[in-house]
Amino acid sequence: MSAIGFIAIAAGIAALACGLAAIGMGLATSRAAEAIARQPEAAGKINSSLMFGLIMMETTAIYALLVSILLIFVLGAAA
Amino acid sequence: MIDLEVSIYPEYVALFGLRLPESAVIATAVVLLLVLGLVALNLFYIRRRFTAKPKGLQNLLELMVESLYNFAKGHVGDCAEFAAPFALTFMCYVFFTTFIEIFGLPPATEDLNCTIALGLCSFIMVNFTALKFRGLRGRLKNLASPSAVVFPIKVLTDCIAPFSMGIRLFANVLVGGVIMQLVYAVLPILLPAAVSSYFNVLHVGIQTFVFGLLFLTYTGEAVE
């Protein structure tokens, strides 16, 4: 297999983390929806803490995406 | 087989060369002029016409400032009066420098130097606020709570935070730009307009909000 093929596989594996982050986001959002259904008056506080958690999860996903993009455009261009 | 011609701007690929791209500097200058113009408009036109019963632009301004102060109060408590203006400054800068992408100018936040500098500015402000309101003793005590064992870990977390903030903003804007270019390469008519309404408008708003939220959260952690 050529170097470019290996780079493509590596980029795909790196982007897997985005899917994992999506699972985490889904879990957090479902729990937040349950919590709001149970205590609608606490919706504001639940929303803001959910937002913070989502940002943290999204950060890891974005890092993975960045790694994958750098693999493709920097390493791939060099290979 | 579609032949994709996607290129991240060549200036930006040299991430670790720390070269200041001309385009980003121009974009920042344009944005600064725009913001200064808005401030002057506010000072000399809108503020002069302030009335007890708000109407028009005054309504919008008061809504913005008041909701930000309330938002800050929930995160940083008694330091809200001091921290909220800084949060709004950061948010204005991030919003305008990213939003100009819609006019065809390269966004300054698509440059790692710019976002890391923003992160370092916020780091300085977080520590300044904590030292101003809690003093050196309070700050050290905050870092050493609940026990002295966590002190190095907390210091490390605080020192990494600005880089995390910078890199996430940079990556978000970069990824938006790359996806837009992919869309342009696949179907240059109609579809980019729809996708652009998310990546150039809504996405920018979310990133701005996130930057302000992170700044206020870190400040809140430092002064709690």
Tab-separated table of N, CA and C in Angstrom, chain B residues 45-47 49-64:
chain	number	residue	atom	x	y	z
B	45	TYR	N	-24.027	59.298	19.088
B	45	TYR	CA	-25.367	59.367	18.519
B	45	TYR	C	-26.407	58.715	19.421
B	46	ILE	N	-26.176	57.428	19.757
B	46	ILE	CA	-27.221	56.713	20.499
B	46	ILE	C	-27.271	57.170	21.951
B	47	ARG	N	-26.092	57.293	22.577
B	47	ARG	CA	-26.068	57.659	23.997
B	47	ARG	C	-26.663	59.045	24.222
B	49	ARG	N	-29.118	60.274	22.807
B	49	ARG	CA	-30.574	60.235	22.722
B	49	ARG	C	-31.200	59.284	23.728
B	50	PHE	N	-30.422	58.889	24.751
B	50	PHE	CA	-30.973	57.960	25.746
B	50	PHE	C	-32.141	58.601	26.470
B	51	THR	N	-33.197	57.826	26.618
B	51	THR	CA	-34.357	58.310	27.346
B	51	THR	C	-34.692	57.296	28.430
B	52	ALA	N	-35.476	57.712	29.384
B	52	ALA	CA	-35.853	56.816	30.471
B	52	ALA	C	-36.663	55.645	29.937
B	53	LYS	N	-37.455	55.920	28.895
B	53	LYS	CA	-38.235	54.847	28.293
B	53	LYS	C	-37.529	54.429	27.010
B	54	PRO	N	-36.811	53.272	27.038
B	54	PRO	CA	-35.960	52.922	25.894
B	54	PRO	C	-36.768	52.644	24.623
B	55	LYS	N	-36.199	53.062	23.488
B	55	LYS	CA	-36.817	52.729	22.205
B	55	LYS	C	-35.725	52.614	21.139
B	56	GLY	N	-36.023	51.845	20.113
B	56	GLY	CA	-35.086	51.717	18.999
B	56	GLY	C	-33.796	51.024	19.380
B	57	LEU	N	-32.685	51.661	18.966
B	57	LEU	CA	-31.376	51.054	19.191
B	57	LEU	C	-31.047	50.930	20.669
B	58	GLN	N	-31.564	51.885	21.455
B	58	GLN	CA	-31.295	51.848	22.897
B	58	GLN	C	-31.823	50.549	23.496
B	59	ASN	N	-32.977	50.112	23.007
B	59	ASN	CA	-33.580	48.857	23.449
B	59	ASN	C	-32.617	47.706	23.258
B	60	LEU	N	-32.062	47.625	22.037
B	60	LEU	CA	-31.164	46.532	21.677
B	60	LEU	C	-29.928	46.533	22.565
B	61	LEU	N	-29.330	47.750	22.735
B	61	LEU	CA	-28.123	47.873	23.545
B	61	LEU	C	-28.390	47.460	24.977
B	62	GLU	N	-29.494	47.963	25.529
B	62	GLU	CA	-29.785	47.660	26.932
B	62	GLU	C	-30.044	46.183	27.113
B	63	LEU	N	-30.729	45.586	26.151
B	63	LEU	CA	-31.011	44.143	26.232
B	63	LEU	C	-29.706	43.352	26.249
B	64	MET	N	-28.783	43.736	25.322
B	64	MET	CA	-27.505	43.025	25.214
B	64	MET	C	-26.713	43.116	26.505
